[in-house]
Each structure stands twice: as C-alpha cells, then as structure tokens.
XYZ file of C-alpha atoms in Angstrom:
72
model
C 10.787 -4.195 -20.396
C 10.783 -4.736 -16.629
C 9.731 -7.908 -14.910
C 6.476 -8.170 -13.030
C 6.405 -9.763 -9.597
C 3.695 -12.292 -8.922
C 1.944 -12.263 -5.579
C 1.218 -15.482 -3.724
C -2.485 -16.352 -3.835
C -3.695 -16.767 -0.257
C -7.137 -18.107 -1.180
C -7.558 -20.015 -4.465
C -11.314 -19.488 -4.802
C -12.489 -16.153 -6.247
C -13.879 -13.517 -3.859
C -16.269 -10.642 -4.327
C -15.534 -7.174 -3.012
C -18.235 -7.721 -0.387
C -16.614 -10.965 0.809
C -13.227 -9.260 1.033
C -14.697 -6.287 2.939
C -16.332 -8.743 5.353
C -13.020 -10.334 6.372
C -11.667 -9.632 9.843
C -9.565 -6.472 10.165
C -6.322 -8.360 10.814
C -6.775 -10.810 7.905
C -3.677 -10.387 5.721
C -3.931 -9.837 2.000
C -5.470 -7.618 -0.621
C -7.991 -8.261 -3.361
C -6.494 -8.528 -6.857
C -8.559 -9.586 -9.850
C -11.024 -11.319 -7.542
C -8.418 -13.260 -5.549
C -6.988 -12.705 -2.082
C -3.218 -12.301 -2.531
C -0.325 -11.438 -0.241
C 0.146 -7.724 0.385
C 2.818 -5.931 -1.598
C 5.877 -4.951 0.428
C 7.568 -1.683 -0.554
C 11.149 -1.879 -1.805
C 14.064 0.094 -0.391
C 13.973 2.329 -3.466
C 10.269 3.043 -2.882
C 10.953 3.992 0.737
C 13.859 6.251 -0.298
C 11.662 8.093 -2.805
C 8.886 8.504 -0.215
C 11.377 9.873 2.334
C 12.761 12.343 -0.192
C 9.288 13.469 -1.216
C 8.253 14.015 2.409
C 11.294 16.244 2.976
C 10.617 18.279 -0.170
C 6.944 18.725 0.696
C 7.756 19.528 4.329
C 10.065 22.345 3.192
C 7.171 23.810 1.225
C 4.405 23.157 3.784
C 6.047 24.289 7.047
C 6.329 27.996 6.170
C 2.643 27.878 5.255
C 1.607 26.229 8.530
C 1.154 22.801 6.954
C 2.201 19.298 7.947
C 3.422 16.312 5.936
C 3.065 12.714 7.132
C 3.947 9.268 5.836
C 1.257 6.672 5.227
C 1.786 4.824 8.494
C-alpha cells in the first residue's frame, strides 16, 4: 500500500471546532482529529490533474454559457 504523510502538529494541545473557528483569519493550519496541523500542500501531480480537469470541463461548459474556475 501507499505511504501516508504525517503533518506537523502546530499546537500540541487539543482544540475544539469552536476554538479553531475563533482563530484569526491568517492563522496557518487546519484542524485534524482535534489538533491544529500544518496545511497540506498539493503535489505537482495533483495540480496537473486539476489543470486537466479544468480544461475538460471548460470545453463542455463554454458552449453552454458556463465558466470553470480553479479553487484560488
């Protein structure tokens, strides 16, 4: 099977969803199993698949008056 990457824990003490939601907007990290961990960074393969998918969907959407955007 594949290997699983482990994210660096940014805050060792457990957090609730409410505590995480109350953090400042620019506070880095995401909540995982009750802990604030570093955000996952997409791989080159992930970005290539997203780019391909956008092009495929754009080819379908444009003739129908639709738009396709990336997440950022």
